[in-house]
Short mmCIF file of C-alpha atoms and ligand atoms in Angstrom, two decimals:
data_model
loop_
_atom_site.label_atom_id
_atom_site.label_comp_id
_atom_site.label_asym_id
_atom_site.label_seq_id
_atom_site.Cartn_x
_atom_site.Cartn_y
_atom_site.Cartn_z
CA MET A 24 -51.77 61.46 26.20
CA ILE A 25 -54.77 60.10 28.07
CA LYS A 26 -53.80 57.47 30.66
CA LEU A 27 -56.14 54.51 30.26
CA HIS A 28 -56.36 51.10 31.92
CA ASP A 29 -57.22 49.75 28.47
CA PRO A 30 -55.41 51.80 25.77
CA ASP A 31 -57.20 49.74 23.10
CA LEU A 32 -60.29 51.86 23.72
CA PHE A 33 -58.60 54.90 22.21
CA ARG A 34 -58.80 54.47 18.42
CA ASN A 35 -57.39 56.85 15.83
CA ALA A 36 -59.55 55.30 13.14
CA ALA A 37 -63.08 55.21 11.71
CA LEU A 38 -65.00 51.91 11.73
CA ILE A 39 -66.55 50.63 8.50
CA ASP A 40 -67.84 47.06 8.19
CA GLY A 41 -65.78 45.91 11.16
CA GLN A 42 -62.55 47.30 9.69
CA TRP A 43 -60.67 50.14 11.37
CA LEU A 44 -59.63 52.78 8.88
CA ALA A 45 -56.75 54.97 10.11
CA ARG A 46 -55.63 58.20 8.41
CA SER A 47 -54.13 61.27 10.02
CA GLU A 48 -56.24 64.02 8.49
CA LEU A 49 -58.18 65.85 11.18
CA ASP A 50 -56.84 66.97 14.56
CA VAL A 51 -58.94 66.50 17.66
CA THR A 52 -57.96 68.83 20.48
CA ASN A 53 -58.40 68.92 24.22
CA PRO A 54 -60.50 72.06 24.92
CA ALA A 55 -58.81 72.61 28.30
CA THR A 56 -55.21 72.56 27.06
CA GLY A 57 -55.40 72.98 23.28
CA ASP A 58 -53.24 69.83 22.98
CA VAL A 59 -53.85 67.60 19.98
CA LEU A 60 -55.28 64.31 21.25
CA GLY A 61 -54.95 62.51 17.94
CA GLN A 62 -55.77 62.50 14.25
CA LEU A 63 -58.61 60.83 12.43
CA PRO A 64 -59.72 60.26 8.85
CA ASP A 65 -61.90 62.88 7.22
CA CYS A 66 -64.21 60.27 5.70
CA THR A 67 -65.15 60.78 2.07
CA ALA A 68 -68.45 60.34 0.25
CA GLU A 69 -67.18 56.96 -1.05
CA GLU A 70 -66.35 55.81 2.48
CA THR A 71 -69.76 56.98 3.69
CA THR A 72 -71.38 55.01 0.88
CA ALA A 73 -69.29 51.96 1.86
CA ALA A 74 -70.51 52.26 5.46
CA ILE A 75 -74.13 52.49 4.27
CA ALA A 76 -73.61 49.40 2.07
CA ALA A 77 -72.07 47.51 5.01
CA ALA A 78 -75.04 48.43 7.19
CA GLU A 79 -77.41 47.28 4.43
CA ARG A 80 -75.61 43.92 4.10
CA ALA A 81 -75.66 43.44 7.87
CA MET A 82 -79.40 44.14 8.14
CA ALA A 83 -80.69 40.67 7.21
CA GLY A 84 -78.56 38.85 9.77
CA TRP A 85 -79.19 41.34 12.56
CA ARG A 86 -82.96 41.57 12.17
CA ALA A 87 -83.19 37.77 11.91
CA ARG A 88 -81.85 37.37 15.44
CA THR A 89 -84.49 36.98 18.09
CA HIS A 90 -85.28 39.91 20.35
CA VAL A 91 -83.74 37.98 23.20
CA GLN A 92 -80.46 37.50 21.32
CA ARG A 93 -80.27 41.21 20.52
CA ALA A 94 -81.20 42.08 24.10
CA ASP A 95 -78.46 39.80 25.46
CA ILE A 96 -75.83 41.50 23.31
CA LEU A 97 -77.05 44.95 24.40
CA MET A 98 -76.91 43.87 28.05
CA ARG A 99 -73.29 42.79 27.55
CA TRP A 100 -72.54 46.19 25.99
CA TYR A 101 -74.18 47.87 29.00
CA GLN A 102 -72.04 45.82 31.42
CA LEU A 103 -68.87 46.63 29.47
CA MET A 104 -69.67 50.33 29.57
CA LEU A 105 -70.02 50.19 33.34
CA GLU A 106 -66.85 48.11 33.75
CA ASN A 107 -64.94 50.66 31.66
CA THR A 108 -66.46 53.75 33.24
CA GLU A 109 -63.15 55.25 34.28
CA ASP A 110 -61.54 54.97 30.85
CA LEU A 111 -64.66 56.23 29.07
CA ALA A 112 -64.82 59.18 31.48
CA GLN A 113 -61.16 60.03 30.90
CA ILE A 114 -61.65 60.03 27.12
CA LEU A 115 -64.83 62.08 27.42
CA THR A 116 -63.26 64.75 29.62
CA ALA A 117 -60.15 64.92 27.44
CA GLU A 118 -62.12 65.66 24.27
CA GLN A 119 -65.17 67.46 25.65
CA GLY A 120 -63.86 69.25 28.74
CA LYS A 121 -66.57 68.52 31.32
CA PRO A 122 -65.48 67.70 34.88
CA LEU A 123 -64.58 64.03 35.40
CA SER A 124 -67.39 63.61 37.92
CA GLU A 125 -69.88 64.68 35.21
CA SER A 126 -68.23 62.38 32.69
CA ARG A 127 -68.69 59.43 35.04
CA THR A 128 -72.32 60.44 35.44
CA GLU A 129 -72.67 60.62 31.65
CA VAL A 130 -71.26 57.10 31.25
CA ALA A 131 -73.92 55.84 33.68
CA TYR A 132 -76.60 57.92 31.93
CA GLY A 133 -75.48 56.66 28.50
CA ALA A 134 -75.35 53.06 29.71
CA SER A 135 -78.85 53.37 31.18
CA PHE A 136 -80.26 53.73 27.62
CA VAL A 137 -78.50 50.53 26.53
CA ARG A 138 -79.99 48.63 29.45
CA TRP A 139 -83.44 50.17 29.02
CA PHE A 140 -83.63 49.32 25.31
CA ALA A 141 -82.22 45.83 25.89
CA GLU A 142 -85.24 45.39 28.15
CA GLU A 143 -87.61 47.04 25.66
CA ALA A 144 -86.38 44.74 22.85
CA ARG A 145 -88.39 41.96 24.47
CA ARG A 146 -91.57 44.04 24.42
CA ILE A 147 -91.79 44.88 20.72
CA ASN A 148 -95.35 43.66 20.38
CA GLY A 149 -97.75 43.97 17.50
CA LYS A 150 -101.49 43.53 17.75
CA ILE A 151 -104.35 41.59 16.25
CA ILE A 152 -107.16 43.77 14.90
CA PRO A 153 -110.67 42.28 14.57
CA SER A 154 -111.55 42.27 10.88
CA PRO A 155 -114.80 43.78 9.58
CA VAL A 156 -114.87 40.90 7.05
CA ALA A 157 -115.73 37.32 8.05
CA GLY A 158 -112.94 34.74 7.61
CA LYS A 159 -110.21 37.30 7.90
CA LYS A 160 -107.74 38.43 10.55
CA ILE A 161 -105.53 41.49 10.55
CA PHE A 162 -102.16 41.63 12.26
CA ALA A 163 -100.28 44.88 12.90
CA MET A 164 -96.66 43.73 12.97
CA LYS A 165 -93.64 45.71 14.08
CA GLU A 166 -90.57 45.67 11.85
CA PRO A 167 -87.25 47.49 11.97
CA VAL A 168 -87.12 50.69 9.92
CA GLY A 169 -83.86 49.65 8.22
CA VAL A 170 -80.48 51.33 7.91
CA CYS A 171 -80.32 54.41 10.16
CA ALA A 172 -78.05 57.44 10.03
CA ILE A 173 -77.22 58.91 13.41
CA ILE A 174 -75.63 62.37 13.75
CA THR A 175 -74.67 63.34 17.28
CA PRO A 176 -73.44 66.47 19.08
CA TRP A 177 -70.37 67.23 21.18
CA ASN A 178 -72.08 68.10 24.47
CA PHE A 179 -72.97 64.51 25.45
CA PRO A 180 -70.65 62.38 23.29
CA ILE A 181 -71.71 59.11 24.93
CA ALA A 182 -75.33 59.53 25.96
CA MET A 183 -76.54 61.04 22.69
CA ILE A 184 -75.16 58.02 20.84
CA THR A 185 -76.60 55.35 23.10
CA ARG A 186 -79.98 57.12 23.29
CA LYS A 187 -80.27 56.68 19.50
CA VAL A 188 -78.21 53.57 18.73
CA ALA A 189 -79.54 51.31 21.51
CA PRO A 190 -83.23 51.54 20.50
CA GLY A 191 -82.27 51.14 16.85
CA LEU A 192 -80.22 48.03 17.51
CA ALA A 193 -82.90 46.63 19.82
CA ALA A 194 -85.46 47.10 17.04
CA GLY A 195 -83.25 45.23 14.54
CA CYS A 196 -81.91 48.23 12.59
CA THR A 197 -78.28 48.76 11.57
CA MET A 198 -76.43 52.01 12.07
CA VAL A 199 -74.10 54.50 10.44
CA VAL A 200 -73.03 56.96 13.13
CA LYS A 201 -71.38 60.32 12.58
CA PRO A 202 -70.22 61.73 15.93
CA SER A 203 -69.23 65.36 16.28
CA ASP A 204 -65.75 66.02 14.88
CA PHE A 205 -64.94 67.69 18.25
CA THR A 206 -65.68 64.52 20.25
CA PRO A 207 -65.24 61.37 18.13
CA TYR A 208 -63.13 59.33 20.55
CA SER A 209 -65.99 58.52 22.94
CA ALA A 210 -67.97 57.11 20.01
CA LEU A 211 -65.02 55.02 18.87
CA ALA A 212 -64.47 53.65 22.38
CA LEU A 213 -68.17 52.73 22.53
CA ALA A 214 -67.77 50.91 19.21
CA VAL A 215 -64.81 48.88 20.55
CA LEU A 216 -66.97 47.80 23.50
CA ALA A 217 -69.93 47.08 21.20
CA ALA A 218 -67.77 44.71 19.14
CA ARG A 219 -66.58 42.99 22.32
CA ALA A 220 -70.21 42.62 23.38
CA GLY A 221 -70.92 40.73 20.15
CA ILE A 222 -72.39 43.35 17.83
CA PRO A 223 -71.41 41.97 14.40
CA ALA A 224 -69.34 43.78 11.77
CA GLY A 225 -71.37 46.22 9.70
CA VAL A 226 -74.18 46.58 12.25
CA LEU A 227 -72.56 49.62 13.89
CA ASN A 228 -70.33 51.80 11.70
CA ILE A 229 -68.65 55.01 12.88
CA LEU A 230 -67.61 57.69 10.41
CA THR A 231 -65.22 60.41 11.50
CA GLY A 232 -64.68 63.70 9.76
CA ARG A 233 -66.34 66.92 8.80
CA PRO A 234 -70.12 66.94 8.72
CA GLU A 235 -70.86 68.42 5.28
CA VAL A 236 -69.84 65.56 2.95
CA ILE A 237 -70.83 62.75 5.31
CA GLY A 238 -74.17 64.38 6.14
CA ALA A 239 -74.99 65.06 2.48
CA THR A 240 -74.18 61.45 1.50
CA LEU A 241 -76.21 59.96 4.36
CA THR A 242 -79.22 62.14 3.67
CA ALA A 243 -79.12 61.58 -0.12
CA SER A 244 -78.98 57.78 0.18
CA SER A 245 -82.18 55.90 -0.54
CA VAL A 246 -80.79 52.94 1.44
CA VAL A 247 -80.82 55.02 4.64
CA ARG A 248 -84.41 54.90 5.85
CA LYS A 249 -84.11 57.02 8.96
CA LEU A 250 -82.09 59.93 10.26
CA SER A 251 -81.76 60.82 13.92
CA PHE A 252 -80.03 64.08 14.72
CA THR A 253 -79.33 66.11 17.84
CA GLY A 254 -78.03 69.64 17.30
CA SER A 255 -79.11 73.10 16.25
CA THR A 256 -82.48 73.96 14.75
CA ARG A 257 -80.70 75.51 11.76
CA VAL A 258 -78.85 72.27 10.91
CA GLY A 259 -81.92 70.15 11.75
CA ALA A 260 -83.98 72.09 9.22
CA LEU A 261 -81.22 71.73 6.61
CA LEU A 262 -81.05 67.96 7.17
CA ALA A 263 -84.84 67.74 6.91
CA GLU A 264 -84.64 69.48 3.55
CA GLN A 265 -81.91 67.07 2.40
CA CYS A 266 -83.96 64.06 3.56
CA ALA A 267 -87.13 65.21 1.84
CA PRO A 268 -86.44 63.70 -1.63
CA THR A 269 -86.00 60.21 -0.13
CA LEU A 270 -88.77 60.70 2.49
CA LYS A 271 -86.83 59.33 5.46
CA ARG A 272 -88.21 58.92 8.94
CA MET A 273 -86.65 61.62 11.10
CA SER A 274 -86.07 62.24 14.78
CA LEU A 275 -84.77 65.72 15.51
CA GLU A 276 -83.72 66.90 18.96
CA LEU A 277 -82.97 70.57 18.37
CA GLY A 278 -82.40 73.83 20.18
CA GLY A 279 -84.11 74.93 23.37
CA ASN A 280 -84.63 78.16 25.27
CA ALA A 281 -85.82 76.80 28.59
CA PRO A 282 -87.73 79.03 30.98
CA PHE A 283 -87.15 78.37 34.70
CA VAL A 284 -89.98 80.04 36.62
CA VAL A 285 -89.90 80.61 40.38
CA PHE A 286 -93.16 81.71 42.02
CA ASP A 287 -93.34 83.55 45.37
CA ASP A 288 -94.64 80.43 47.13
CA ALA A 289 -91.73 78.22 45.99
CA ASP A 290 -89.38 76.43 48.36
CA LEU A 291 -86.46 78.84 47.99
CA ASP A 292 -83.66 76.38 48.72
CA ALA A 293 -85.11 73.79 46.35
CA ALA A 294 -85.54 76.39 43.60
CA VAL A 295 -81.94 77.60 43.94
CA GLU A 296 -80.66 74.02 43.97
CA GLY A 297 -82.77 73.18 40.90
CA ALA A 298 -81.50 76.27 39.07
CA MET A 299 -77.89 75.26 39.78
CA VAL A 300 -78.49 71.74 38.47
CA SER A 301 -80.35 72.86 35.39
CA LYS A 302 -78.16 75.85 34.55
CA PHE A 303 -74.65 74.68 35.30
CA ARG A 304 -74.68 71.00 34.27
CA ASN A 305 -72.00 70.68 31.59
CA GLY A 306 -71.18 74.37 32.09
CA GLY A 307 -74.58 75.32 30.69
CA GLN A 308 -73.90 73.49 27.43
CA THR A 309 -77.13 71.49 27.30
CA CYS A 310 -80.26 71.90 25.19
CA VAL A 311 -82.43 71.59 28.30
CA CYS A 312 -80.57 73.98 30.57
CA ALA A 313 -82.38 76.99 32.03
CA ASN A 314 -81.79 79.81 29.57
CA ARG A 315 -84.22 82.34 31.07
CA ILE A 316 -84.74 82.37 34.83
CA MET A 317 -87.99 84.16 35.73
CA VAL A 318 -88.54 85.06 39.36
CA GLN A 319 -91.65 86.60 40.96
CA SER A 320 -91.13 89.91 42.76
CA GLY A 321 -91.78 88.68 46.31
CA ILE A 322 -88.99 86.06 46.23
CA HIS A 323 -86.74 87.79 43.69
CA ASP A 324 -84.12 89.35 45.97
CA ALA A 325 -83.75 86.30 48.23
CA PHE A 326 -83.45 84.01 45.20
CA VAL A 327 -80.86 86.23 43.50
CA ALA A 328 -78.74 86.47 46.66
CA ALA A 329 -78.77 82.72 47.26
CA LEU A 330 -78.08 81.87 43.61
CA ALA A 331 -75.25 84.41 43.31
CA ALA A 332 -73.58 82.99 46.45
CA LYS A 333 -73.60 79.52 44.93
CA VAL A 334 -72.38 80.72 41.55
CA ASP A 335 -69.52 82.65 43.14
CA ALA A 336 -68.50 79.41 44.87
CA LEU A 337 -68.27 77.44 41.60
CA LYS A 338 -64.75 76.44 40.72
CA VAL A 339 -63.80 76.87 37.06
CA GLY A 340 -60.89 74.95 35.56
CA PRO A 341 -59.78 71.83 33.72
CA GLY A 342 -62.20 68.93 34.07
CA THR A 343 -59.45 66.64 35.29
CA GLN A 344 -59.02 68.72 38.47
CA ALA A 345 -60.92 67.14 41.35
CA ASP A 346 -62.91 70.09 42.75
CA VAL A 347 -63.79 71.77 39.43
CA SER A 348 -67.48 72.16 38.66
CA VAL A 349 -67.32 74.15 35.39
CA GLY A 350 -64.82 73.05 32.75
CA PRO A 351 -63.75 74.81 29.55
CA MET A 352 -66.29 75.57 26.86
CA ILE A 353 -66.00 73.42 23.75
CA ASN A 354 -64.08 76.10 21.83
CA THR A 355 -63.42 79.82 21.71
CA ALA A 356 -66.28 80.40 19.26
CA ALA A 357 -68.53 79.23 22.10
CA THR A 358 -66.94 81.56 24.66
CA ASP A 359 -67.12 84.45 22.18
CA LYS A 360 -70.88 83.95 21.84
CA ILE A 361 -71.35 83.70 25.62
CA ASN A 362 -69.33 86.86 26.21
CA ALA A 363 -71.28 88.66 23.47
CA HIS A 364 -74.57 87.71 25.18
CA VAL A 365 -73.33 89.05 28.51
CA ALA A 366 -72.02 92.27 26.94
CA ASP A 367 -75.30 92.80 25.08
CA ALA A 368 -77.31 92.26 28.28
CA LEU A 369 -75.11 94.68 30.27
CA ALA A 370 -75.39 97.28 27.50
CA LYS A 371 -79.20 96.93 27.61
CA GLY A 372 -79.48 97.50 31.36
CA ALA A 373 -78.68 94.19 33.09
CA THR A 374 -76.66 94.19 36.34
CA ARG A 375 -73.97 91.62 37.13
CA VAL A 376 -74.42 90.36 40.69
CA THR A 377 -71.58 87.82 40.78
CA GLN A 378 -67.90 88.62 41.14
CA PRO A 379 -66.16 88.90 37.77
CA ARG A 380 -63.21 86.52 37.31
CA SER A 381 -60.34 86.77 34.96
CA LEU A 382 -60.11 83.47 33.07
CA PRO A 383 -58.14 82.11 30.10
CA ALA A 384 -59.94 82.36 26.75
CA GLN A 385 -61.27 78.77 26.74
CA TYR A 386 -63.32 79.38 29.92
CA ALA A 387 -66.57 81.30 30.40
CA ASP A 388 -67.21 83.24 33.58
CA PRO A 389 -70.26 81.83 35.46
CA VAL A 390 -72.45 84.85 35.95
CA VAL A 391 -75.82 85.89 37.38
CA LEU A 392 -77.42 88.92 35.74
CA THR A 393 -80.51 90.73 37.03
CA GLY A 394 -82.79 93.04 35.07
CA ALA A 395 -83.00 90.75 32.05
CA HIS A 396 -85.74 91.55 29.51
CA PRO A 397 -86.98 90.15 26.18
CA ALA A 398 -85.03 92.65 24.02
CA MET A 399 -81.72 91.08 25.06
CA ARG A 400 -80.01 88.50 22.84
CA LEU A 401 -79.94 85.97 25.67
CA ALA A 402 -83.74 86.06 25.82
CA GLY A 403 -84.14 84.94 22.23
CA GLU A 404 -81.10 82.72 21.63
CA GLU A 405 -79.60 79.78 23.48
CA THR A 406 -76.52 81.07 25.28
CA PHE A 407 -75.15 77.53 25.79
CA GLY A 408 -72.93 78.62 28.63
CA PRO A 409 -72.85 79.40 32.37
CA VAL A 410 -74.96 82.58 32.24
CA ALA A 411 -77.99 82.91 34.52
CA PRO A 412 -80.14 85.90 33.49
CA ILE A 413 -82.95 86.77 35.92
CA PHE A 414 -86.22 88.19 34.58
CA ARG A 415 -88.47 89.70 37.30
CA PHE A 416 -92.24 89.19 36.93
CA GLU A 417 -95.38 90.11 38.89
CA THR A 418 -98.23 87.83 37.76
CA GLU A 419 -98.71 84.24 36.62
CA ALA A 420 -100.12 85.44 33.29
CA GLU A 421 -97.00 87.53 32.72
CA ALA A 422 -94.75 84.54 33.53
CA LEU A 423 -96.68 82.30 31.14
CA ALA A 424 -96.48 84.80 28.27
CA LEU A 425 -92.75 85.22 28.88
CA ALA A 426 -92.12 81.45 29.15
CA ASN A 427 -94.07 80.57 25.99
CA GLY A 428 -92.79 83.60 24.09
CA THR A 429 -90.20 81.65 22.12
CA PRO A 430 -90.26 79.58 18.95
CA PHE A 431 -88.58 76.79 20.94
CA GLY A 432 -90.37 74.18 23.03
CA LEU A 433 -87.95 71.66 24.50
CA ALA A 434 -87.83 71.94 28.31
CA ALA A 435 -89.43 74.19 30.93
CA TYR A 436 -89.19 74.23 34.72
CA PHE A 437 -91.26 75.90 37.42
CA TYR A 438 -91.34 76.01 41.19
CA THR A 439 -94.53 76.43 43.20
CA ARG A 440 -96.24 74.77 46.18
CA ASP A 441 -99.73 75.65 44.94
CA MET A 442 -101.17 72.44 43.49
CA ALA A 443 -103.87 74.16 41.44
CA ARG A 444 -101.25 76.37 39.86
CA ALA A 445 -99.00 73.37 39.30
CA PHE A 446 -101.57 71.77 36.98
CA ARG A 447 -102.78 75.02 35.42
CA PHE A 448 -99.34 76.34 34.61
CA GLY A 449 -97.82 72.97 33.72
CA GLU A 450 -100.56 72.29 31.18
CA ALA A 451 -100.30 75.77 29.66
CA LEU A 452 -96.55 75.51 29.03
CA GLU A 453 -95.85 74.78 25.34
CA PHE A 454 -92.89 72.44 25.85
CA GLY A 455 -92.16 68.75 25.34
CA MET A 456 -90.78 68.36 28.85
CA VAL A 457 -91.83 70.15 32.02
CA GLY A 458 -90.20 69.96 35.43
CA LEU A 459 -92.28 70.95 38.48
CA ASN A 460 -90.07 71.54 41.53
CA THR A 461 -87.13 69.81 39.86
CA GLY A 462 -84.27 70.97 37.66
CA ALA A 463 -83.52 67.52 36.23
CA LEU A 464 -85.53 65.86 33.45
CA SER A 465 -83.08 63.44 31.91
CA HIS A 466 -83.81 59.79 32.62
CA GLU A 467 -83.87 56.80 30.32
CA VAL A 468 -87.45 56.01 31.32
CA SER A 469 -88.86 59.43 30.40
CA PRO A 470 -89.74 60.62 26.87
CA PHE A 471 -87.20 63.24 25.79
CA GLY A 472 -88.00 65.67 23.00
CA GLY A 473 -89.56 68.96 22.05
CA VAL A 474 -92.33 70.76 20.20
CA LYS A 475 -92.28 73.75 17.83
CA SER A 476 -88.73 74.57 16.63
CA SER A 477 -87.22 72.13 19.14
CA GLY A 478 -87.79 69.13 16.92
CA LEU A 479 -89.66 65.96 16.13
CA GLY A 480 -90.03 62.64 17.89
CA ARG A 481 -89.10 61.34 21.32
CA GLU A 482 -86.04 59.52 22.63
CA GLY A 483 -85.74 57.23 25.63
CA ALA A 484 -88.79 55.70 27.31
CA GLN A 485 -91.21 53.37 25.53
CA GLU A 486 -91.62 55.96 22.79
CA GLY A 487 -87.91 55.82 21.92
CA ILE A 488 -88.02 52.40 20.30
CA GLU A 489 -91.11 53.24 18.22
CA GLU A 490 -88.96 55.73 16.29
CA TYR A 491 -87.04 52.73 14.87
CA LEU A 492 -90.08 50.56 14.05
CA GLU A 493 -92.49 50.45 11.15
CA THR A 494 -95.98 48.95 11.42
CA LYS A 495 -96.93 46.43 8.76
CA ALA A 496 -100.62 45.57 8.38
CA PHE A 497 -100.73 41.86 7.50
CA HIS A 498 -104.19 40.71 6.34
CA PHE A 499 -104.99 36.96 6.57
CA GLY A 500 -107.88 35.91 4.39
CA GLY A 501 -109.55 32.55 3.74
CA LEU A 502 -109.70 31.51 7.39
C1 SIN B 10 -78.89 67.69 25.16
O1 SIN B 10 -78.40 68.69 25.64
O2 SIN B 10 -79.10 67.63 23.94
C2 SIN B 10 -79.26 66.48 25.96
C3 SIN B 10 -79.31 66.71 27.39
C4 SIN B 10 -79.81 65.53 28.18
O3 SIN B 10 -79.98 64.42 27.68
O4 SIN B 10 -80.04 65.73 29.35
#
């Protein structure tokens, strides 16, 4: 049992058209203990269709509200999230595993999108285009896309919802949300707070259950005009295929394989600190976390020693324990993959420079490996865990080829104090987000998204709301 100040936030039910639908069909477990947290309905195709119909009915009333009215409701939702931080963090850690301190940070991060898009709601401006024909004016007007399907992952069960739902609601769209079946309770708690903030029935629907049937029904529907998904490139491509017959707008935030490049002239302490932040946030279970750490020869040994000392000092354990910095992985399939990447790297010549720990099966050992090279699995695939492989390089050209040598293009980081190189290298990186002398890229004000196999579209920032808006050209004649 999770101890909450407000137990009403913990719902064992899906939400369709303002009605809570309880059925004990699917277990949700705590990844740290294996305890069952509760049971939820495995929503059917008919229930998914009912949620889509509810969202369609709610559209007219929601889009008819003024931007200020929608913004005011979103601001109340933002305030309620902050006021309920502790309960939201407890729910998040119980179902996802991350340390409570990180869960609190995620609540603030998630809430920041609600506030940002409440503010942006008031700036949905069109434009007037001078007409080439006398007596005519042309307006480019912004309108909501319509009913949106939102499919979110387990690694950020709050922030990935608000980053999609808040701009959609601000724009005047209505939502059918399918959170990960590993982490549905955060989404349901957010929906309770959204209703308290004044979001009307049908505007925000939450479907629980397995992804196949719900996803297929959402993508096949011609009522759903947009799909936003965060998850793997494989599933993103499948959803794109399913959306093709109804030509939906799509935003896809998919896999990454972030390079983290440290040049000889870098500030060593800052680079090590940045690598810790980027690599070990959420135990390495982020799409933007450093997957390949590339270090130039002259600074290599000092960097490895400093990083290994910090990694050895990381405390691994349940997220509810105060001093823990790496919680359990989401499930044992995840730890199996991480362990397989480490074993493959060791078999292909890597050296472990951190102390091995003996941990229960739900935990992954935070590890620094030297001697990494492109033939290893961890060079080509996202490890999604606390593994820091170090690739040694000699020249800038070599580092660039290594960094760009991936089909993915989400995030990249590099450390240098040479300003000419900063621009040269930063511009040559084929990624949607680049961090120079920083390991953190995630802010509500900054466009988040990737190129190549990392997806389509941008979230957050001014760009984020455009993903939920259509432009209508309105021609006025006879003036
Ligand atoms: C992700 O891992 O998909 C999102 C990470 C972030 O927003 O920082």
